[in-house]
Short mmCIF file of C-alpha atoms in Angstrom, two decimals:
data_model
loop_
_atom_site.label_atom_id
_atom_site.label_comp_id
_atom_site.label_asym_id
_atom_site.label_seq_id
_atom_site.Cartn_x
_atom_site.Cartn_y
_atom_site.Cartn_z
CA MET Z 1 106.71 65.22 79.40
CA PHE Z 2 102.96 64.81 79.32
CA PRO Z 3 100.65 63.12 79.63
CA VAL Z 4 102.34 61.04 82.33
CA PRO Z 5 102.44 57.22 82.05
CA ARG Z 6 99.53 55.35 83.64
CA PRO Z 7 100.39 54.03 87.13
CA SER Z 8 101.04 50.28 87.17
CA LEU Z 9 98.69 49.84 90.14
CA LEU Z 10 95.85 51.42 88.16
CA GLU Z 11 96.65 49.20 85.18
CA GLN Z 12 96.51 46.17 87.47
CA VAL Z 13 93.15 47.18 88.95
CA LEU Z 14 91.59 47.76 85.52
CA ARG Z 15 92.98 44.47 84.26
CA ASN Z 16 91.82 42.38 87.22
CA VAL Z 17 88.44 43.88 88.12
CA ALA Z 18 85.60 41.45 87.41
CA ARG Z 19 83.40 42.35 84.43
CA ARG Z 20 80.23 40.56 85.46
CA TYR Z 21 78.04 42.50 83.03
CA ARG Z 22 80.03 41.64 79.90
CA LEU Z 23 78.06 40.23 76.93
CA PRO Z 24 79.28 37.39 74.68
CA PRO Z 25 79.84 37.85 70.95
CA ILE Z 26 76.95 36.95 68.68
CA PRO Z 27 77.54 33.42 67.32
CA ALA Z 28 78.22 32.95 63.63
CA PRO Z 29 75.29 31.82 61.46
CA GLY Z 30 74.48 28.17 62.06
CA MET Z 31 76.21 28.09 65.46
CA PRO Z 32 74.18 27.38 68.65
CA VAL Z 33 72.97 30.34 70.68
CA PRO Z 34 74.97 30.63 73.94
CA PRO Z 35 72.99 30.37 77.21
CA SER Z 36 73.82 33.98 78.06
CA LEU Z 37 71.65 35.17 75.16
CA PRO Z 38 68.03 35.21 76.39
CA THR Z 39 64.84 34.07 74.71
CA SER Z 40 63.15 37.14 76.16
CA PRO Z 41 64.28 40.23 78.05
CA SER Z 42 63.75 38.38 81.33
CA SER Z 43 64.52 34.68 80.79
CA PRO Z 44 67.73 32.89 79.74
CA VAL Z 45 67.80 30.33 76.97
CA ALA Z 46 66.89 26.85 78.16
CA ALA Z 47 68.59 23.80 76.71
CA GLY Z 48 67.32 23.14 73.19
CA GLN Z 49 65.06 26.19 73.26
CA ALA Z 50 65.04 28.59 70.32
CA PRO Z 51 65.85 32.24 71.05
CA GLY Z 52 62.95 34.63 71.49
CA PRO Z 53 62.14 37.42 69.04
CA ALA Z 54 64.38 39.99 70.74
CA ALA Z 55 67.41 37.69 70.67
CA THR Z 56 66.63 36.61 67.10
CA LEU Z 57 66.44 40.23 65.98
CA ALA Z 58 69.74 40.96 67.71
CA LEU Z 59 71.31 37.99 65.92
CA ALA Z 60 70.00 39.09 62.52
CA LEU Z 61 71.01 42.72 63.02
CA GLU Z 62 74.52 41.84 64.15
CA HIS Z 63 75.11 39.39 61.30
CA ALA Z 64 73.89 42.02 58.82
CA ARG Z 65 76.17 44.66 60.37
CA VAL Z 66 79.24 42.41 60.21
CA ALA Z 67 78.55 41.51 56.58
CA MET Z 68 78.09 45.15 55.56
CA GLU Z 69 81.27 46.23 57.35
CA ARG Z 70 83.11 43.62 55.27
CA GLY Z 71 81.59 45.10 52.13
CA GLU Z 72 79.38 42.05 51.64
CA THR Z 73 75.65 41.68 51.09
CA PRO Z 74 73.93 40.21 54.17
CA ASP Z 75 73.04 36.53 53.83
CA ALA Z 76 69.65 36.06 52.18
CA ALA Z 77 68.53 33.86 55.09
CA LEU Z 78 68.75 36.81 57.47
CA LYS Z 79 65.81 38.64 55.89
CA PRO Z 80 63.07 36.06 56.64
CA LEU Z 81 64.66 35.47 60.05
CA PHE Z 82 64.39 39.19 60.81
CA LEU Z 83 60.87 39.58 59.39
CA GLU Z 84 59.47 36.59 61.28
CA ALA Z 85 61.06 37.75 64.55
CA LEU Z 86 59.78 41.30 64.09
CA ALA Z 87 56.28 39.95 63.44
CA ARG Z 88 56.50 37.86 66.62
CA MET Z 89 57.66 40.88 68.61
CA ILE Z 90 54.72 42.92 67.29
CA HIS Z 91 52.28 40.15 68.25
CA ASP Z 92 53.78 39.97 71.73
CA ALA Z 93 53.52 43.75 72.11
CA MET Z 94 49.86 43.70 71.03
CA GLN Z 95 48.73 41.20 73.68
CA ALA Z 96 46.04 42.77 75.84
CA GLU Z 97 47.25 41.67 79.26
CA HIS Z 98 50.99 41.24 78.87
CA GLY Z 99 51.75 43.45 75.88
CA ASP Z 100 53.29 46.88 75.57
CA PRO Z 101 50.74 49.60 76.42
CA VAL Z 102 52.88 52.36 74.91
CA PHE Z 103 53.05 50.57 71.56
CA GLN Z 104 49.34 49.74 71.67
CA ALA Z 105 48.57 53.43 72.23
CA MET Z 106 50.82 54.28 69.29
CA VAL Z 107 48.91 51.82 67.08
CA LEU Z 108 45.61 53.41 68.15
CA ARG Z 109 46.94 56.82 67.10
CA HIS Z 110 48.05 55.36 63.77
CA ARG Z 111 44.66 53.71 63.11
CA LEU Z 112 42.19 56.34 64.33
CA PRO Z 113 42.34 60.00 63.22
CA ARG Z 114 40.35 61.21 66.24
CA VAL Z 115 42.83 59.61 68.64
CA ARG Z 116 45.69 61.10 66.65
CA GLU Z 117 44.01 64.52 66.78
CA TYR Z 118 43.48 64.24 70.53
CA ALA Z 119 47.12 63.30 71.12
CA SER Z 120 48.33 66.19 68.97
CA LEU Z 121 46.10 68.76 70.70
CA SER Z 122 46.86 67.39 74.18
CA ALA Z 123 50.59 67.86 73.61
CA HIS Z 124 50.06 71.64 73.67
CA ALA Z 125 47.08 71.80 76.04
CA ASP Z 126 49.07 73.13 79.00
CA ARG Z 127 50.40 76.00 76.91
CA ASP Z 128 46.91 76.73 75.55
CA GLN Z 129 45.45 76.74 79.07
CA ARG Z 130 48.03 79.26 80.25
CA ARG Z 131 47.26 81.49 77.28
CA VAL Z 132 43.48 81.38 77.76
CA ARG Z 133 43.71 81.97 81.50
CA ALA Z 134 45.98 84.97 80.90
CA MET Z 135 43.38 86.46 78.54
CA VAL Z 136 40.61 85.80 81.08
CA ASP Z 137 42.67 87.49 83.79
CA ALA Z 138 43.07 90.51 81.52
CA VAL Z 139 39.29 91.07 81.47
CA ALA Z 140 37.90 89.28 84.52
CA HIS Z 141 40.54 89.21 87.24
CA PRO Z 142 38.75 89.44 90.63
CA GLY Z 143 40.48 92.74 91.37
CA LYS Z 144 39.19 94.29 88.15
CA ALA Z 145 35.72 92.84 88.62
CA GLN Z 146 35.44 94.33 92.12
CA ALA Z 147 36.15 97.79 90.71
CA ARG Z 148 33.01 97.64 88.57
CA GLY Z 149 30.65 97.66 91.55
CA ALA Z 150 27.82 95.28 92.30
CA GLY Z 151 25.59 94.09 89.50
CA PRO Z 152 25.02 91.32 86.96
CA GLU Z 153 28.14 92.28 84.99
CA ARG Z 154 30.43 91.72 87.98
CA MET Z 155 28.75 88.37 88.68
CA ALA Z 156 29.18 87.36 85.03
CA LEU Z 157 32.86 88.31 85.10
CA ALA Z 158 33.37 86.31 88.30
CA ARG Z 159 31.71 83.32 86.64
CA LEU Z 160 34.00 83.68 83.61
CA HIS Z 161 37.04 83.61 85.86
CA ALA Z 162 35.75 80.58 87.79
CA LEU Z 163 35.11 78.67 84.56
CA ALA Z 164 38.70 79.30 83.46
CA SER Z 165 39.98 78.02 86.81
CA SER Z 166 37.91 74.83 86.50
CA ALA Z 167 38.91 74.24 82.83
CA ALA Z 168 35.28 74.30 81.65
CA TRP Z 169 36.20 75.59 78.18
CA ALA Z 170 32.88 75.18 76.36
CA ALA Z 171 30.99 76.87 79.19
CA LEU Z 172 33.67 79.58 79.28
CA ALA Z 173 33.13 80.34 75.59
CA ASP Z 174 29.34 80.54 76.13
CA SER Z 175 29.85 82.81 79.13
CA ALA Z 176 32.19 85.11 77.16
CA ARG Z 177 29.62 85.42 74.36
CA HIS Z 178 26.90 86.17 76.92
CA LEU Z 179 29.08 88.83 78.53
CA ALA Z 180 29.83 90.47 75.18
CA GLY Z 181 26.09 90.87 74.60
CA MET Z 182 25.32 92.59 77.91
CA PRO Z 183 24.47 96.29 77.37
CA ARG Z 184 26.93 97.72 79.88
CA ILE Z 185 29.69 95.45 78.57
CA SER Z 186 29.07 96.13 74.88
CA SER Z 187 29.57 99.84 75.55
CA ASP Z 188 32.92 99.19 77.29
CA ALA Z 189 35.25 99.12 74.27
CA PRO Z 190 38.43 97.81 76.01
CA LEU Z 191 36.52 95.04 77.79
CA LEU Z 192 34.65 94.11 74.64
CA ARG Z 193 37.91 93.89 72.68
CA GLY Z 194 39.35 91.61 75.36
CA LEU Z 195 36.34 89.29 75.22
CA GLN Z 196 36.41 89.19 71.44
CA LYS Z 197 40.13 88.42 71.49
CA LEU Z 198 39.42 85.53 73.85
CA LEU Z 199 36.64 84.14 71.65
CA ASP Z 200 38.69 84.45 68.46
CA ASP Z 201 41.86 82.87 69.84
CA PRO Z 202 42.60 79.39 68.39
CA ALA Z 203 43.81 78.24 71.82
CA LEU Z 204 40.25 78.33 73.18
CA ALA Z 205 38.95 76.40 70.18
CA ARG Z 206 41.65 73.77 70.63
CA LEU Z 207 40.84 73.34 74.33
CA GLN Z 208 37.15 72.89 73.52
CA ARG Z 209 38.03 70.26 70.93
CA VAL Z 210 40.25 68.40 73.42
CA ALA Z 211 37.39 68.36 75.94
CA GLU Z 212 34.99 67.11 73.27
CA LEU Z 213 37.32 64.31 72.14
CA ALA Z 214 38.04 63.24 75.72
CA SER Z 215 34.64 61.53 75.94
CA ASP Z 216 35.34 59.34 72.89
CA GLU Z 217 35.67 55.63 73.74
CA ALA Z 218 38.82 55.13 71.66
CA VAL Z 219 40.44 58.21 73.19
CA GLN Z 220 39.65 56.93 76.67
CA ARG Z 221 41.16 53.57 75.76
CA HIS Z 222 44.26 55.40 74.51
CA GLN Z 223 44.59 57.30 77.78
CA ALA Z 224 44.08 54.12 79.81
CA LEU Z 225 46.94 52.49 77.92
CA LEU Z 226 49.24 55.41 78.66
CA ASP Z 227 48.23 55.33 82.33
CA ARG Z 228 49.26 51.66 82.49
CA ASN Z 229 52.77 52.69 81.54
CA GLY Z 230 53.16 54.86 84.64
CA PRO Z 231 52.22 58.30 85.92
CA ARG Z 232 51.70 61.07 83.40
CA ALA Z 233 54.40 63.66 82.91
CA GLY Z 234 54.01 66.60 85.27
CA SER Z 235 51.82 64.70 87.73
CA PRO Z 236 52.71 64.51 91.44
CA GLU Z 237 53.24 60.76 91.00
CA ALA Z 238 55.70 61.37 88.16
CA SER Z 239 57.56 63.94 90.26
CA ALA Z 240 57.80 61.49 93.16
CA GLN Z 241 59.04 58.78 90.82
CA GLY Z 242 61.64 61.14 89.36
CA TRP Z 243 62.82 62.10 92.83
CA THR Z 244 63.22 58.43 93.77
CA THR Z 245 65.22 57.77 90.60
CA GLN Z 246 67.39 60.81 91.27
CA ARG Z 247 68.13 59.65 94.81
CA ARG Z 248 68.97 56.18 93.51
CA GLY Z 249 71.42 57.65 90.99
CA ALA Z 250 72.99 59.90 93.63
CA ALA Z 251 73.56 56.90 95.90
CA VAL Z 252 75.39 55.03 93.14
CA GLU Z 253 77.50 58.12 92.37
CA ALA Z 254 78.46 58.43 96.04
CA SER Z 255 79.45 54.74 96.21
CA ALA Z 256 81.56 55.02 93.07
CA ALA Z 257 83.27 58.17 94.36
CA ARG Z 258 84.14 56.46 97.67
CA VAL Z 259 85.70 53.49 95.91
CA LEU Z 260 87.62 55.79 93.57
CA ALA Z 261 88.87 57.78 96.58
CA ALA Z 262 90.17 54.52 98.07
CA LEU Z 263 92.05 53.91 94.82
CA ALA Z 264 93.55 57.41 94.99
CA GLN Z 265 94.69 56.72 98.55
CA ARG Z 266 96.33 53.44 97.49
CA LEU Z 267 98.11 55.23 94.66
CA ASN Z 268 99.32 57.97 97.00
CA ASP Z 269 100.59 55.37 99.48
CA THR Z 270 102.31 53.39 96.72
CA GLU Z 271 104.06 56.37 95.16
CA GLN Z 272 104.66 58.10 98.50
CA GLY Z 273 102.94 61.23 97.29
CA HIS Z 274 100.58 62.62 99.90
CA ASP Z 275 98.51 64.56 97.41
CA LEU Z 276 99.74 63.26 94.07
CA TYR Z 277 96.34 61.70 93.29
CA ARG Z 278 92.88 63.04 94.06
CA VAL Z 279 89.25 62.47 93.12
CA VAL Z 280 86.78 65.13 92.04
CA THR Z 281 83.07 64.72 91.40
CA SER Z 282 80.57 66.40 89.08
CA MET Z 283 83.34 67.71 86.83
CA ARG Z 284 81.81 70.16 84.32
CA VAL Z 285 83.40 70.68 80.91
CA PRO Z 286 84.25 74.36 80.32
CA ALA Z 287 82.92 76.15 77.25
CA SER Z 288 86.48 77.25 76.42
CA ILE Z 289 87.30 73.81 74.99
CA PRO Z 290 86.87 74.02 71.22
CA GLY Z 291 84.84 71.43 69.37
CA ASN Z 292 81.23 70.42 68.95
CA ALA Z 293 79.52 70.06 72.33
CA GLU Z 294 76.13 69.09 70.87
CA ARG Z 295 74.83 65.89 72.51
CA ALA Z 296 78.22 65.35 74.15
CA LYS Z 297 78.66 64.54 77.82
CA SER Z 298 79.23 67.81 79.61
CA GLU Z 299 79.61 66.53 83.18
CA TRP Z 300 81.57 63.56 84.53
CA ASP Z 301 80.44 61.89 87.74
CA ALA Z 302 83.85 61.11 89.25
CA VAL Z 303 87.38 61.60 87.96
CA LEU Z 304 90.72 60.30 89.21
CA LEU Z 305 93.39 62.97 88.71
CA ARG Z 306 97.18 62.95 89.02
CA ARG Z 307 99.11 66.09 89.84
CA ALA Z 308 101.22 67.09 86.85
CA PRO Z 309 105.00 67.31 87.30
CA PRO Z 310 106.17 70.82 88.21
CA LEU Z 311 107.49 72.87 85.34
CA ARG Z 312 110.77 74.73 85.58
CA PRO Z 313 110.63 78.46 84.91
CA ALA Z 314 112.01 79.40 81.52
CA SER Z 315 114.37 81.79 83.30
CA ASP Z 316 115.03 83.29 86.72
CA HIS Z 317 113.56 86.53 85.47
CA GLU Z 318 110.28 84.80 84.53
CA ALA Z 319 110.17 83.08 87.90
CA ASN Z 320 110.49 86.44 89.65
CA LEU Z 321 107.51 87.71 87.68
CA ALA Z 322 105.21 85.16 89.34
CA ASP Z 323 104.74 87.25 92.50
CA ASP Z 324 103.88 90.32 90.43
CA PHE Z 325 101.38 88.30 88.41
CA ARG Z 326 99.63 86.96 91.50
CA ALA Z 327 99.38 90.45 92.95
CA ALA Z 328 97.74 92.04 89.93
CA ALA Z 329 97.23 90.07 86.76
CA ALA Z 330 96.02 92.13 83.84
CA PRO Z 331 93.63 90.64 81.28
CA GLY Z 332 95.57 88.78 78.62
CA THR Z 333 98.76 88.51 80.69
CA PRO Z 334 100.43 85.14 80.09
CA SER Z 335 101.05 82.91 83.09
CA PRO Z 336 104.72 83.46 84.10
CA GLY Z 337 107.00 80.58 84.95
CA ILE Z 338 105.26 78.20 82.54
CA VAL Z 339 106.88 76.81 79.44
CA ASN Z 340 104.59 76.04 76.49
CA GLU Z 341 101.43 76.32 78.61
CA LYS Z 342 98.92 79.12 78.66
CA PRO Z 343 95.71 79.47 80.67
CA SER Z 344 92.52 79.09 78.64
CA ALA Z 345 90.68 81.22 81.20
CA PRO Z 346 91.26 84.97 81.65
CA ALA Z 347 94.40 85.79 83.56
CA GLY Z 348 93.65 86.10 87.25
CA ALA Z 349 91.38 83.03 87.20
CA PRO Z 350 92.69 80.08 89.28
CA CYS Z 351 94.35 78.43 86.27
CA GLY Z 352 96.03 81.70 85.35
CA LEU Z 353 98.21 81.60 88.45
CA ALA Z 354 101.66 80.10 88.16
CA SER Z 355 101.21 78.50 91.58
CA ALA Z 356 97.97 76.74 90.65
CA PRO Z 357 98.52 72.97 90.51
CA ARG Z 358 97.97 71.34 87.12
CA TRP Z 359 96.31 67.95 86.90
CA ASP Z 360 96.11 65.11 84.38
CA ILE Z 361 93.20 62.71 83.91
CA CYS Z 362 93.85 59.10 84.94
CA LEU Z 363 90.34 57.65 84.94
CA LEU Z 364 86.80 58.87 84.20
CA VAL Z 365 83.94 57.14 86.04
CA GLU Z 366 80.24 57.30 85.24
CA ALA Z 367 77.74 55.91 87.76
CA LYS Z 368 74.57 54.21 86.52
CA ALA Z 369 71.63 52.97 88.58
CA SER Z 370 70.76 50.31 85.99
CA ILE Z 371 72.73 48.10 83.64
CA ASP Z 372 70.82 49.14 80.53
CA ALA Z 373 71.56 52.82 81.18
CA ALA Z 374 75.18 52.40 80.08
CA ALA Z 375 74.28 51.47 76.49
CA THR Z 376 71.89 54.43 76.25
CA ASP Z 377 74.60 56.77 77.53
CA PHE Z 378 77.50 55.29 75.55
CA PRO Z 379 77.25 57.36 72.31
CA ARG Z 380 77.04 60.52 74.42
CA LEU Z 381 80.07 59.41 76.40
CA LEU Z 382 82.12 58.90 73.22
CA ARG Z 383 81.13 62.37 72.00
CA GLY Z 384 82.21 63.72 75.39
CA LEU Z 385 85.64 62.11 75.05
CA ARG Z 386 86.06 63.54 71.56
CA LEU Z 387 85.08 66.98 72.85
CA LEU Z 388 87.74 66.82 75.57
CA ALA Z 389 90.29 65.66 72.97
CA HIS Z 390 89.76 68.94 71.07
CA ALA Z 391 91.65 70.75 73.83
CA ASP Z 392 94.72 72.76 72.92
CA ALA Z 393 97.73 70.78 74.14
CA THR Z 394 99.49 73.98 75.25
CA SER Z 395 96.57 75.30 77.33
CA VAL Z 396 95.33 74.75 80.87
CA TYR Z 397 91.56 74.53 81.37
CA PRO Z 398 89.52 75.29 84.51
CA PHE Z 399 86.91 72.64 85.36
CA GLU Z 400 84.23 73.32 87.96
CA THR Z 401 83.75 70.42 90.38
CA GLN Z 402 82.06 69.77 93.72
CA GLN Z 403 85.49 70.28 95.28
CA GLY Z 404 86.12 73.60 93.54
CA VAL Z 405 87.98 74.55 90.37
CA VAL Z 406 90.66 72.16 89.11
CA CYS Z 407 93.10 73.04 86.35
CA LEU Z 408 93.57 70.29 83.77
CA ARG Z 409 96.37 70.34 81.23
CA GLY Z 410 95.30 70.40 77.63
CA ALA Z 411 97.92 67.78 76.79
CA SER Z 412 96.19 65.33 79.14
CA LEU Z 413 92.83 66.05 77.50
CA LYS Z 414 94.31 65.88 74.01
CA ALA Z 415 95.58 62.37 74.76
CA LEU Z 416 91.96 61.20 75.09
CA LYS Z 417 91.72 61.33 71.30
CA ALA Z 418 93.36 57.93 71.12
CA ASP Z 419 90.82 56.56 73.61
CA ALA Z 420 87.66 57.96 72.04
CA ASP Z 421 87.05 54.87 69.92
CA ASP Z 422 88.38 52.39 72.50
CA PRO Z 423 87.90 53.90 75.97
CA ALA Z 424 88.56 50.70 77.94
CA GLY Z 425 91.61 52.13 79.70
CA THR Z 426 90.10 55.56 80.30
CA VAL Z 427 86.46 55.09 81.35
CA LEU Z 428 84.50 52.88 83.73
CA TYR Z 429 80.77 52.62 84.18
CA CYS Z 430 79.95 51.79 87.81
CA CYS Z 431 76.76 50.07 88.91
CA ASP Z 432 75.59 48.45 92.14
CA VAL Z 433 73.10 45.98 90.65
CA PRO Z 434 74.23 42.68 92.22
CA THR Z 435 73.48 40.32 89.32
CA ASP Z 436 72.32 40.66 85.75
CA THR Z 437 68.91 38.98 86.01
CA SER Z 438 67.42 40.34 82.79
CA THR Z 439 70.00 40.41 80.02
CA ARG Z 440 68.69 42.59 77.21
CA VAL Z 441 70.37 41.87 73.88
CA LEU Z 442 68.05 44.18 71.96
CA SER Z 443 68.25 47.63 73.50
CA ALA Z 444 65.02 49.34 74.53
CA ALA Z 445 65.67 52.19 72.10
CA SER Z 446 66.30 49.82 69.17
CA ARG Z 447 63.21 47.76 70.00
CA MET Z 448 61.02 50.86 70.06
CA GLN Z 449 62.49 52.21 66.80
CA LEU Z 450 61.71 48.89 65.11
CA LEU Z 451 58.16 48.92 66.48
CA CYS Z 452 57.66 52.56 65.48
CA ALA Z 453 58.70 51.98 61.86
CA GLN Z 454 55.91 52.75 59.41
CA GLY Z 455 55.80 49.15 58.18
CA SER Z 456 55.52 47.86 61.75
CA LEU Z 457 52.64 50.22 62.54
CA VAL Z 458 50.79 49.17 59.38
CA TYR Z 459 51.26 45.51 60.27
CA ALA Z 460 50.18 46.09 63.89
CA SER Z 461 47.12 48.05 62.73
CA ARG Z 462 45.98 45.12 60.61
CA LEU Z 463 46.49 42.82 63.56
CA ALA Z 464 44.45 45.15 65.78
CA GLU Z 465 41.64 45.21 63.22
CA GLN Z 466 41.64 41.40 63.16
CA GLN Z 467 41.43 41.34 66.94
CA SER Z 468 38.55 43.85 66.92
CA VAL Z 469 36.60 41.82 64.36
CA ALA Z 470 37.22 38.61 66.28
CA HIS Z 471 36.00 40.23 69.49
CA ALA Z 472 32.91 41.60 67.77
CA ASN Z 473 32.15 38.14 66.36
CA GLY Z 474 32.00 36.72 69.86
CA ARG Z 475 35.37 35.00 70.14
CA GLY Z 476 36.05 37.11 73.22
CA GLU Z 477 38.78 39.62 73.83
CA ARG Z 478 40.82 37.27 75.98
CA ARG Z 479 40.93 34.56 73.34
CA SER Z 480 41.56 36.95 70.46
CA VAL Z 481 44.76 38.22 72.00
CA ASP Z 482 45.87 35.03 73.68
CA HIS Z 483 49.42 34.19 72.64
CA ALA Z 484 48.49 30.89 70.97
CA ASN Z 485 45.75 32.53 68.95
CA GLY Z 486 48.15 35.36 68.27
CA LEU Z 487 50.36 32.86 66.46
CA ALA Z 488 47.35 31.74 64.44
CA ASP Z 489 46.56 35.35 63.58
CA GLN Z 490 50.19 35.78 62.60
CA GLN Z 491 49.82 33.06 59.99
CA SER Z 492 46.88 34.91 58.45
CA LEU Z 493 49.02 38.05 58.18
CA ASP Z 494 51.89 38.11 55.73
CA TYR Z 495 55.03 39.14 57.58
CA HIS Z 496 56.55 40.01 54.22
CA ASP Z 497 54.56 43.23 54.61
CA LEU Z 498 57.38 44.15 56.99
CA GLU Z 499 59.99 44.02 54.19
CA PRO Z 500 60.23 47.85 53.94
CA VAL Z 501 61.59 47.88 57.50
CA TRP Z 502 64.41 45.50 56.53
CA ASP Z 503 65.18 47.38 53.32
CA GLU Z 504 65.34 50.75 55.08
CA LEU Z 505 67.40 49.26 57.88
CA LEU Z 506 70.15 48.33 55.42
CA ALA Z 507 70.01 51.55 53.41
CA SER Z 508 69.10 54.51 55.62
CA PRO Z 509 71.62 56.30 57.88
CA ARG Z 510 68.90 56.87 60.48
CA TRP Z 511 68.98 53.13 61.23
CA HIS Z 512 72.72 53.11 61.91
CA GLY Z 513 72.20 52.97 65.68
CA VAL Z 514 69.83 50.00 65.41
CA LEU Z 515 72.14 48.09 63.07
CA HIS Z 516 75.06 48.65 65.46
CA GLN Z 517 73.02 48.22 68.62
CA TYR Z 518 74.53 44.93 69.83
CA ALA Z 519 78.07 46.13 69.17
CA THR Z 520 77.24 49.23 71.22
CA LEU Z 521 75.72 47.11 73.99
CA ARG Z 522 78.84 44.94 74.15
CA ARG Z 523 81.23 47.89 74.22
CA ALA Z 524 79.26 49.73 76.90
CA ARG Z 525 78.82 46.71 79.13
CA ALA Z 526 82.49 45.78 78.78
CA LEU Z 527 83.22 49.09 80.53
CA MET Z 528 80.76 48.40 83.36
CA VAL Z 529 81.85 47.08 86.74
CA ASN Z 530 80.11 46.55 90.04
CA VAL Z 531 81.32 48.95 92.74
CA GLU Z 532 81.99 46.00 95.08
CA ASP Z 533 84.08 44.29 92.40
CA LEU Z 534 86.07 47.48 91.89
CA ALA Z 535 86.69 47.77 95.63
CA ALA Z 536 87.82 44.13 95.73
CA ALA Z 537 90.22 44.68 92.83
CA ILE Z 538 91.73 47.68 94.63
CA ASP Z 539 92.12 45.73 97.87
CA GLY Z 540 93.68 42.80 96.02
CA ALA Z 541 96.13 44.83 93.95
CA ALA Z 542 99.78 44.25 94.80
#
């Protein structure tokens, strides 16, 4: 019979482990906001204090979602609540000193065509540089230049190569044109064709345009805003930051795996099975499982497995075939001694052997270095569960892990179908953040999607123009973007201009994730436990 019942000790641990990261339900309209809902991403609600724009948006979105799921039209009062909160969030993001530099850079791109052009060209500049340098190497590589012998042509070719190395694109184009006009070069047909190809290539023109735009004041302001957000992609600083983040994640994974191994040991001691339970890490989903793997989790950080009950051979004759199979298994040969199970891998692979132990999934664990990471990962996790549930119940699947190949029964994977929409008994997120000091009720992805909406960018562009005029009129940049004056500016802007954002939010499928964002946050964080709390629950289990 499979899958096997869940061990009572495991049920007790999952039931008793503290869920310190859990979020409260959104209060019904007209009810007071609970203290656990913050006024901002970093401060809890004080007594008598109204929620901040992020919390207000979360309230409005959740009330709208609940109404629509009931087949009702969202309360008319939600629309102005949403619009006013979105306007406040835009004003906060546009503050010079304490705003959001990424959003401010986005608004600059929206307002100014030259900044937009620079950003577009810069996105492909690395590829263009590689292309141009390859064409320069084809005509002016130092090895080729040396073969020409001493003279002005060799010096000109060396200069061309040096200009490419120093990214002096305008000077490189001038040098290539000069070279093409030299008598001894113009009579060298292959070299002349190479120079003309270089001059005619759009990549060189794009690089020259990027260099020209880089001196523009607005472009420089745009780049300064991006630099405030952290090191640029591909830079040594970004690589170092990525390495630090990777090490942090690996440390959390190791902690979670150790605690899960302690749980496996407790289960083995309780059921007097020395190797009945085990833990594997970095379990990769095999391609042999049918189903859509797009954007689904393909690797699980740590998994608690239970050895499947041994299966009786269908007959003595089939049992005797096992030794022959292990000695020389031909492709396509069914695994002998197994009733209603067949290996999904080619015969001769570990799971094709009758002696290979079969395992069932008891618990899947994902380690996260931050609390917010769980909500971002949650949709991918659900898709990963649904992918596993597409397994053939009569098959056995080989999973690569850090501990080697493990053979999981398709019936165990198939049973995950029932958990895909409610994975509370199947999945845990593990984190080592001691306390939740910055409860975020509006996810970072939802916040940015709201700010990036066309209506939001139009509204923010008008605000930026007001700030620019105020600064030019002598009010001073600091005063023009001060929060108090920002509220005054807000009154001069009509937040009803943001109505298209609300209308699209209720009608367009692309806003589904934003509309359901708080429900997703709650579900993800309900699955999250601190590794110390999990260890305590294991130690305290009877």
